[in-house]
């Protein structure tokens, strides 16, 4: 397998995310009369692993309310940095508490609106046609399974799925053997894509990502105690002036949105009744 293909795939995904963010910023300047983009769309910055569930939930909310939502997906670390740089977000939906804590420490969110909404699990995936069987236990030899090939993961020092994955592999005693064989990507969906295309034989992603792609198979689930709990907090941004942002957040917390998250494999950590 050609390492340059992996690097190029990660670069392309990151570049597309940056283009979308830039487009949103320009849109806020281009509306007639100098109106803000928030007067038209609620802008949600969300972790890449939320895409399928959040797209479905937002579609129903738009249908039922006649209001509009624009979602931008990337790694939580990239989104937090974009919000810090002034990107026009109304809601921040992170894949781990660390990056929400970072946003809070910079005064970028409204603390009273923050809620830990979703949970997830971490899995090892392979291309669908793979017949590989793996038992994730202390001392398992992941390096031998990889051979001369590479393990697809989000960036292990920044991307939440990569951080969880590194922690799990360290706990199981497998990290030292594979640390030089990791293809690090800008977000978890990029890691998923490498395995889906057969460019990496194994990858570490969330269960929800694996469910979203018919071209991959889950070969093992990491024990819950091998990594910190996977928690998705969501909050309104401090600078949001959109009158519908709070209503959308209430909907995402409601029983109406629950099926969209559960369909993709998320667990609901906090319920708040019905939402408009």
mmCIF file of C-alpha atoms in Angstrom:
data_model
loop_
_atom_site.group_PDB
_atom_site.id
_atom_site.type_symbol
_atom_site.label_atom_id
_atom_site.label_comp_id
_atom_site.label_asym_id
_atom_site.label_seq_id
_atom_site.Cartn_x
_atom_site.Cartn_y
_atom_site.Cartn_z
ATOM 1 C CA UNK A 1 0.000 0.000 0.000
ATOM 2 C CA UNK A 2 1.264 3.424 -0.903
ATOM 3 C CA UNK A 3 1.625 5.743 2.087
ATOM 4 C CA UNK A 4 1.216 8.771 -0.163
ATOM 5 C CA UNK A 5 -2.313 7.654 -0.988
ATOM 6 C CA UNK A 6 -3.194 7.729 2.698
ATOM 7 C CA UNK A 7 -1.633 11.128 3.207
ATOM 8 C CA UNK A 8 -3.389 12.488 0.148
ATOM 9 C CA UNK A 9 -6.772 11.156 1.293
ATOM 10 C CA UNK A 10 -6.418 12.861 4.672
ATOM 11 C CA UNK A 11 -5.319 16.100 3.026
ATOM 12 C CA UNK A 12 -8.289 16.115 0.649
ATOM 13 C CA UNK A 13 -10.828 15.578 3.445
ATOM 14 C CA UNK A 14 -9.245 18.336 5.520
ATOM 15 C CA UNK A 15 -9.119 20.684 2.573
ATOM 16 C CA UNK A 16 -12.794 20.151 1.800
ATOM 17 C CA UNK A 17 -13.697 20.921 5.418
ATOM 18 C CA UNK A 18 -11.684 24.127 5.307
ATOM 19 C CA UNK A 19 -13.296 25.182 2.017
ATOM 20 C CA UNK A 20 -16.747 24.708 3.549
ATOM 21 C CA UNK A 21 -15.842 26.791 6.588
ATOM 22 C CA UNK A 22 -14.476 29.578 4.411
ATOM 23 C CA UNK A 23 -17.645 29.438 2.313
ATOM 24 C CA UNK A 24 -19.795 29.875 5.393
ATOM 25 C CA UNK A 25 -17.801 32.904 6.458
ATOM 26 C CA UNK A 26 -18.111 34.518 3.026
ATOM 27 C CA UNK A 27 -21.825 33.749 2.953
ATOM 28 C CA UNK A 28 -22.296 35.834 6.080
ATOM 29 C CA UNK A 29 -20.891 38.819 4.203
ATOM 30 C CA UNK A 30 -22.689 38.263 0.937
ATOM 31 C CA UNK A 31 -26.333 38.336 2.022
ATOM 32 C CA UNK A 32 -28.411 41.272 0.782
ATOM 33 C CA UNK A 33 -28.409 44.330 2.982
ATOM 34 C CA UNK A 34 -25.466 43.089 5.018
ATOM 35 C CA UNK A 35 -27.693 40.683 6.958
ATOM 36 C CA UNK A 36 -25.987 37.967 8.953
ATOM 37 C CA UNK A 37 -26.097 34.333 7.793
ATOM 38 C CA UNK A 38 -27.639 33.642 11.181
ATOM 39 C CA UNK A 39 -30.786 35.477 10.064
ATOM 40 C CA UNK A 40 -31.316 32.669 7.581
ATOM 41 C CA UNK A 41 -29.601 29.479 8.824
ATOM 42 C CA UNK A 42 -28.714 27.965 12.169
ATOM 43 C CA UNK A 43 -25.061 26.958 11.779
ATOM 44 C CA UNK A 44 -23.955 23.815 13.603
ATOM 45 C CA UNK A 45 -20.300 22.835 13.906
ATOM 46 C CA UNK A 46 -20.341 19.106 14.635
ATOM 47 C CA UNK A 47 -17.900 16.243 14.962
ATOM 48 C CA UNK A 48 -17.520 14.260 11.735
ATOM 49 C CA UNK A 49 -18.883 11.100 13.368
ATOM 50 C CA UNK A 50 -22.256 12.817 13.860
ATOM 51 C CA UNK A 51 -22.934 13.410 10.173
ATOM 52 C CA UNK A 52 -25.497 10.702 9.379
ATOM 53 C CA UNK A 53 -27.534 11.099 12.555
ATOM 54 C CA UNK A 54 -27.429 14.883 12.615
ATOM 55 C CA UNK A 55 -28.280 15.218 8.929
ATOM 56 C CA UNK A 56 -31.389 13.070 9.485
ATOM 57 C CA UNK A 57 -32.420 14.929 12.641
ATOM 58 C CA UNK A 58 -31.899 18.341 11.061
ATOM 59 C CA UNK A 59 -33.959 17.360 8.012
ATOM 60 C CA UNK A 60 -36.940 16.542 10.232
ATOM 61 C CA UNK A 61 -36.558 19.731 12.259
ATOM 62 C CA UNK A 62 -36.438 21.822 9.072
ATOM 63 C CA UNK A 63 -39.464 20.015 7.677
ATOM 64 C CA UNK A 64 -41.493 20.496 10.856
ATOM 65 C CA UNK A 65 -40.504 24.103 11.584
ATOM 66 C CA UNK A 66 -39.751 25.617 8.191
ATOM 67 C CA UNK A 67 -36.443 26.869 9.617
ATOM 68 C CA UNK A 68 -33.039 26.208 8.086
ATOM 69 C CA UNK A 69 -29.913 24.445 9.358
ATOM 70 C CA UNK A 70 -26.401 24.311 7.915
ATOM 71 C CA UNK A 71 -24.049 21.731 9.440
ATOM 72 C CA UNK A 72 -20.282 21.754 9.022
ATOM 73 C CA UNK A 73 -18.484 18.513 9.926
ATOM 74 C CA UNK A 74 -14.841 18.055 10.888
ATOM 75 C CA UNK A 75 -12.736 16.870 13.808
ATOM 76 C CA UNK A 76 -13.733 18.485 17.103
ATOM 77 C CA UNK A 77 -10.307 20.040 17.560
ATOM 78 C CA UNK A 78 -10.488 21.729 14.147
ATOM 79 C CA UNK A 79 -13.995 23.035 14.823
ATOM 80 C CA UNK A 80 -13.059 24.440 18.230
ATOM 81 C CA UNK A 81 -10.134 26.276 16.668
ATOM 82 C CA UNK A 82 -12.359 27.615 13.872
ATOM 83 C CA UNK A 83 -14.864 28.942 16.410
ATOM 84 C CA UNK A 84 -12.002 30.546 18.320
ATOM 85 C CA UNK A 85 -10.921 32.218 15.069
ATOM 86 C CA UNK A 86 -14.398 33.718 14.626
ATOM 87 C CA UNK A 87 -16.156 31.201 12.374
ATOM 88 C CA UNK A 88 -19.944 31.763 12.356
ATOM 89 C CA UNK A 89 -21.242 28.871 14.475
ATOM 90 C CA UNK A 90 -24.383 28.839 16.625
ATOM 91 C CA UNK A 91 -23.988 25.349 18.113
ATOM 92 C CA UNK A 92 -20.845 23.333 18.852
ATOM 93 C CA UNK A 93 -21.298 19.539 19.047
ATOM 94 C CA UNK A 94 -18.025 17.923 20.119
ATOM 95 C CA UNK A 95 -16.965 14.260 20.130
ATOM 96 C CA UNK A 96 -15.209 14.576 23.474
ATOM 97 C CA UNK A 97 -15.351 16.773 26.569
ATOM 98 C CA UNK A 98 -11.760 17.990 26.193
ATOM 99 C CA UNK A 99 -12.472 20.187 23.186
ATOM 100 C CA UNK A 100 -15.685 21.487 24.719
ATOM 101 C CA UNK A 101 -13.651 22.291 27.826
ATOM 102 C CA UNK A 102 -11.194 24.120 25.581
ATOM 103 C CA UNK A 103 -14.026 26.150 24.043
ATOM 104 C CA UNK A 104 -15.356 26.928 27.506
ATOM 105 C CA UNK A 105 -11.920 28.030 28.739
ATOM 106 C CA UNK A 106 -11.747 30.494 25.843
ATOM 107 C CA UNK A 107 -15.218 31.864 26.576
ATOM 108 C CA UNK A 108 -16.603 30.504 23.288
ATOM 109 C CA UNK A 109 -19.735 28.747 24.587
ATOM 110 C CA UNK A 110 -22.630 29.476 26.923
ATOM 111 C CA UNK A 111 -21.870 27.190 29.897
ATOM 112 C CA UNK A 112 -25.489 27.011 31.029
ATOM 113 C CA UNK A 113 -26.493 25.474 27.673
ATOM 114 C CA UNK A 114 -23.876 22.707 27.756
ATOM 115 C CA UNK A 115 -25.052 19.125 28.052
ATOM 116 C CA UNK A 116 -23.369 15.732 27.668
ATOM 117 C CA UNK A 117 -25.840 14.264 25.186
ATOM 118 C CA UNK A 118 -24.439 11.132 23.532
ATOM 119 C CA UNK A 119 -22.220 8.130 24.160
ATOM 120 C CA UNK A 120 -20.401 5.917 21.665
ATOM 121 C CA UNK A 121 -18.114 2.895 21.532
ATOM 122 C CA UNK A 122 -14.786 2.241 19.847
ATOM 123 C CA UNK A 123 -14.269 -0.557 17.331
ATOM 124 C CA UNK A 124 -11.628 -2.132 15.128
ATOM 125 C CA UNK A 125 -12.721 -2.356 11.496
ATOM 126 C CA UNK A 126 -11.529 -4.067 8.328
ATOM 127 C CA UNK A 127 -12.736 -4.039 4.714
ATOM 128 C CA UNK A 128 -16.040 -5.883 4.392
ATOM 129 C CA UNK A 129 -14.538 -8.858 2.539
ATOM 130 C CA UNK A 130 -11.937 -9.449 5.261
ATOM 131 C CA UNK A 131 -12.226 -12.730 7.137
ATOM 132 C CA UNK A 132 -10.050 -11.447 9.988
ATOM 133 C CA UNK A 133 -11.014 -12.333 13.543
ATOM 134 C CA UNK A 134 -9.532 -10.373 16.428
ATOM 135 C CA UNK A 135 -9.797 -10.738 20.191
ATOM 136 C CA UNK A 136 -8.977 -7.451 21.868
ATOM 137 C CA UNK A 137 -7.303 -8.501 25.094
ATOM 138 C CA UNK A 138 -4.125 -7.484 26.914
ATOM 139 C CA UNK A 139 -1.063 -8.543 24.961
ATOM 140 C CA UNK A 140 -2.762 -9.037 21.582
ATOM 141 C CA UNK A 141 -0.342 -8.570 18.680
ATOM 142 C CA UNK A 142 -1.854 -5.910 16.439
ATOM 143 C CA UNK A 143 1.499 -5.297 14.748
ATOM 144 C CA UNK A 144 1.523 -8.885 13.466
ATOM 145 C CA UNK A 145 -1.961 -8.446 12.008
ATOM 146 C CA UNK A 146 -0.865 -5.321 10.147
ATOM 147 C CA UNK A 147 2.369 -6.755 8.779
ATOM 148 C CA UNK A 148 3.916 -4.100 6.548
ATOM 149 C CA UNK A 149 0.635 -2.178 6.255
ATOM 150 C CA UNK A 150 -0.788 0.680 8.317
ATOM 151 C CA UNK A 151 -3.521 1.262 10.878
ATOM 152 C CA UNK A 152 -5.993 4.046 10.050
ATOM 153 C CA UNK A 153 -6.814 6.349 12.969
ATOM 154 C CA UNK A 154 -7.653 9.947 13.643
ATOM 155 C CA UNK A 155 -4.686 12.038 14.750
ATOM 156 C CA UNK A 156 -3.789 10.548 18.121
ATOM 157 C CA UNK A 157 -2.899 13.848 19.794
ATOM 158 C CA UNK A 158 -5.884 15.896 18.656
ATOM 159 C CA UNK A 159 -8.785 14.031 17.017
ATOM 160 C CA UNK A 160 -11.034 12.528 19.734
ATOM 161 C CA UNK A 161 -11.346 9.094 18.083
ATOM 162 C CA UNK A 162 -7.566 8.982 17.711
ATOM 163 C CA UNK A 163 -7.051 9.934 21.349
ATOM 164 C CA UNK A 164 -9.480 7.278 22.530
ATOM 165 C CA UNK A 165 -7.873 4.738 20.196
ATOM 166 C CA UNK A 166 -4.353 5.429 21.421
ATOM 167 C CA UNK A 167 -5.503 5.163 25.046
ATOM 168 C CA UNK A 168 -7.167 1.812 24.342
ATOM 169 C CA UNK A 169 -4.145 0.412 22.527
ATOM 170 C CA UNK A 170 -1.845 1.562 25.317
ATOM 171 C CA UNK A 171 -4.110 -0.085 27.875
ATOM 172 C CA UNK A 172 -4.002 -3.361 25.944
ATOM 173 C CA UNK A 173 -0.235 -3.206 25.441
ATOM 174 C CA UNK A 174 -0.452 -2.909 21.657
ATOM 175 C CA UNK A 175 0.505 0.726 21.082
ATOM 176 C CA UNK A 176 4.302 0.330 21.166
ATOM 177 C CA UNK A 177 4.147 -2.210 18.356
ATOM 178 C CA UNK A 178 2.023 -0.100 16.014
ATOM 179 C CA UNK A 179 2.893 3.516 16.795
ATOM 180 C CA UNK A 180 5.111 3.705 13.689
ATOM 181 C CA UNK A 181 2.477 2.018 11.526
ATOM 182 C CA UNK A 182 -0.368 4.465 12.106
ATOM 183 C CA UNK A 183 -1.873 6.452 9.220
ATOM 184 C CA UNK A 184 -3.139 9.503 11.129
ATOM 185 C CA UNK A 185 -6.028 11.406 9.562
ATOM 186 C CA UNK A 186 -7.647 14.797 10.178
ATOM 187 C CA UNK A 187 -10.915 13.253 11.374
ATOM 188 C CA UNK A 188 -12.464 9.875 12.062
ATOM 189 C CA UNK A 189 -14.390 9.752 8.778
ATOM 190 C CA UNK A 190 -11.120 10.024 6.858
ATOM 191 C CA UNK A 191 -9.817 6.982 8.754
ATOM 192 C CA UNK A 192 -13.044 5.150 7.911
ATOM 193 C CA UNK A 193 -12.602 6.018 4.240
ATOM 194 C CA UNK A 194 -9.120 4.509 4.098
ATOM 195 C CA UNK A 195 -10.440 1.156 5.294
ATOM 196 C CA UNK A 196 -13.591 1.380 3.190
ATOM 197 C CA UNK A 197 -11.462 1.817 0.065
ATOM 198 C CA UNK A 198 -9.106 -0.994 1.018
ATOM 199 C CA UNK A 199 -6.168 1.391 1.423
ATOM 200 C CA UNK A 200 -5.667 0.274 5.033
ATOM 201 C CA UNK A 201 -6.366 -3.255 6.319
ATOM 202 C CA UNK A 202 -7.521 -2.109 9.761
ATOM 203 C CA UNK A 203 -8.815 1.050 11.369
ATOM 204 C CA UNK A 204 -9.942 2.360 14.741
ATOM 205 C CA UNK A 205 -13.207 4.289 14.550
ATOM 206 C CA UNK A 206 -16.429 4.745 16.447
ATOM 207 C CA UNK A 207 -19.122 2.091 16.200
ATOM 208 C CA UNK A 208 -21.398 4.702 14.640
ATOM 209 C CA UNK A 209 -18.928 5.291 11.799
ATOM 210 C CA UNK A 210 -18.659 1.579 11.090
ATOM 211 C CA UNK A 211 -22.450 1.271 10.953
ATOM 212 C CA UNK A 212 -22.639 4.106 8.427
ATOM 213 C CA UNK A 213 -20.389 2.401 5.837
ATOM 214 C CA UNK A 214 -21.472 -0.889 4.186
ATOM 215 C CA UNK A 215 -17.945 -1.469 2.896
ATOM 216 C CA UNK A 216 -16.419 -2.124 6.319
ATOM 217 C CA UNK A 217 -16.898 -4.810 8.942
ATOM 218 C CA UNK A 218 -16.476 -4.582 12.704
ATOM 219 C CA UNK A 219 -13.918 -7.220 13.675
ATOM 220 C CA UNK A 220 -13.768 -6.352 17.390
ATOM 221 C CA UNK A 221 -15.064 -3.869 19.973
ATOM 222 C CA UNK A 222 -12.662 -2.308 22.435
ATOM 223 C CA UNK A 223 -13.528 -3.016 26.084
ATOM 224 C CA UNK A 224 -15.146 0.021 27.701
ATOM 225 C CA UNK A 225 -12.554 0.102 30.456
ATOM 226 C CA UNK A 226 -9.684 0.326 27.977
ATOM 227 C CA UNK A 227 -10.298 4.016 27.239
ATOM 228 C CA UNK A 228 -12.052 7.023 28.805
ATOM 229 C CA UNK A 229 -15.838 7.088 28.351
ATOM 230 C CA UNK A 230 -16.779 8.449 24.921
ATOM 231 C CA UNK A 231 -19.014 11.443 25.560
ATOM 232 C CA UNK A 232 -20.423 13.999 23.097
ATOM 233 C CA UNK A 233 -21.197 17.377 24.708
ATOM 234 C CA UNK A 234 -23.156 20.065 22.861
ATOM 235 C CA UNK A 235 -23.636 23.765 23.628
ATOM 236 C CA UNK A 236 -24.678 27.101 22.189
ATOM 237 C CA UNK A 237 -21.796 29.356 21.204
ATOM 238 C CA UNK A 238 -21.366 32.580 23.120
ATOM 239 C CA UNK A 239 -21.609 34.814 20.066
ATOM 240 C CA UNK A 240 -24.685 33.198 18.523
ATOM 241 C CA UNK A 241 -27.483 35.703 17.976
ATOM 242 C CA UNK A 242 -29.737 33.349 16.020
ATOM 243 C CA UNK A 243 -33.248 33.226 17.536
ATOM 244 C CA UNK A 244 -33.714 29.582 16.494
ATOM 245 C CA UNK A 245 -30.441 28.164 17.841
ATOM 246 C CA UNK A 246 -31.825 27.372 21.299
ATOM 247 C CA UNK A 247 -34.896 25.732 19.747
ATOM 248 C CA UNK A 248 -32.704 23.472 17.609
ATOM 249 C CA UNK A 249 -30.606 22.499 20.614
ATOM 250 C CA UNK A 250 -33.786 21.682 22.552
ATOM 251 C CA UNK A 251 -34.924 19.493 19.646
ATOM 252 C CA UNK A 252 -31.597 17.607 19.567
ATOM 253 C CA UNK A 253 -32.035 16.904 23.287
ATOM 254 C CA UNK A 254 -35.620 15.744 22.849
ATOM 255 C CA UNK A 255 -37.283 12.357 22.410
ATOM 256 C CA UNK A 256 -38.114 13.386 18.834
ATOM 257 C CA UNK A 257 -34.427 13.330 17.896
ATOM 258 C CA UNK A 258 -33.576 10.201 19.864
ATOM 259 C CA UNK A 259 -34.335 7.656 17.083
ATOM 260 C CA UNK A 260 -31.926 9.325 14.657
ATOM 261 C CA UNK A 261 -29.033 8.977 17.086
ATOM 262 C CA UNK A 262 -29.931 5.463 18.197
ATOM 263 C CA UNK A 263 -30.241 4.283 14.579
ATOM 264 C CA UNK A 264 -26.566 5.142 14.068
ATOM 265 C CA UNK A 265 -25.483 3.358 17.258
ATOM 266 C CA UNK A 266 -25.249 6.267 19.705
ATOM 267 C CA UNK A 267 -26.516 5.992 23.254
ATOM 268 C CA UNK A 268 -28.481 8.869 24.801
ATOM 269 C CA UNK A 269 -26.909 10.093 28.020
ATOM 270 C CA UNK A 270 -29.410 12.829 28.782
ATOM 271 C CA UNK A 271 -33.032 13.230 27.806
ATOM 272 C CA UNK A 272 -35.067 16.410 28.162
ATOM 273 C CA UNK A 273 -38.569 15.538 27.017
ATOM 274 C CA UNK A 274 -40.103 16.941 23.852
ATOM 275 C CA UNK A 275 -38.643 19.753 21.781
ATOM 276 C CA UNK A 276 -40.015 22.047 19.111
#
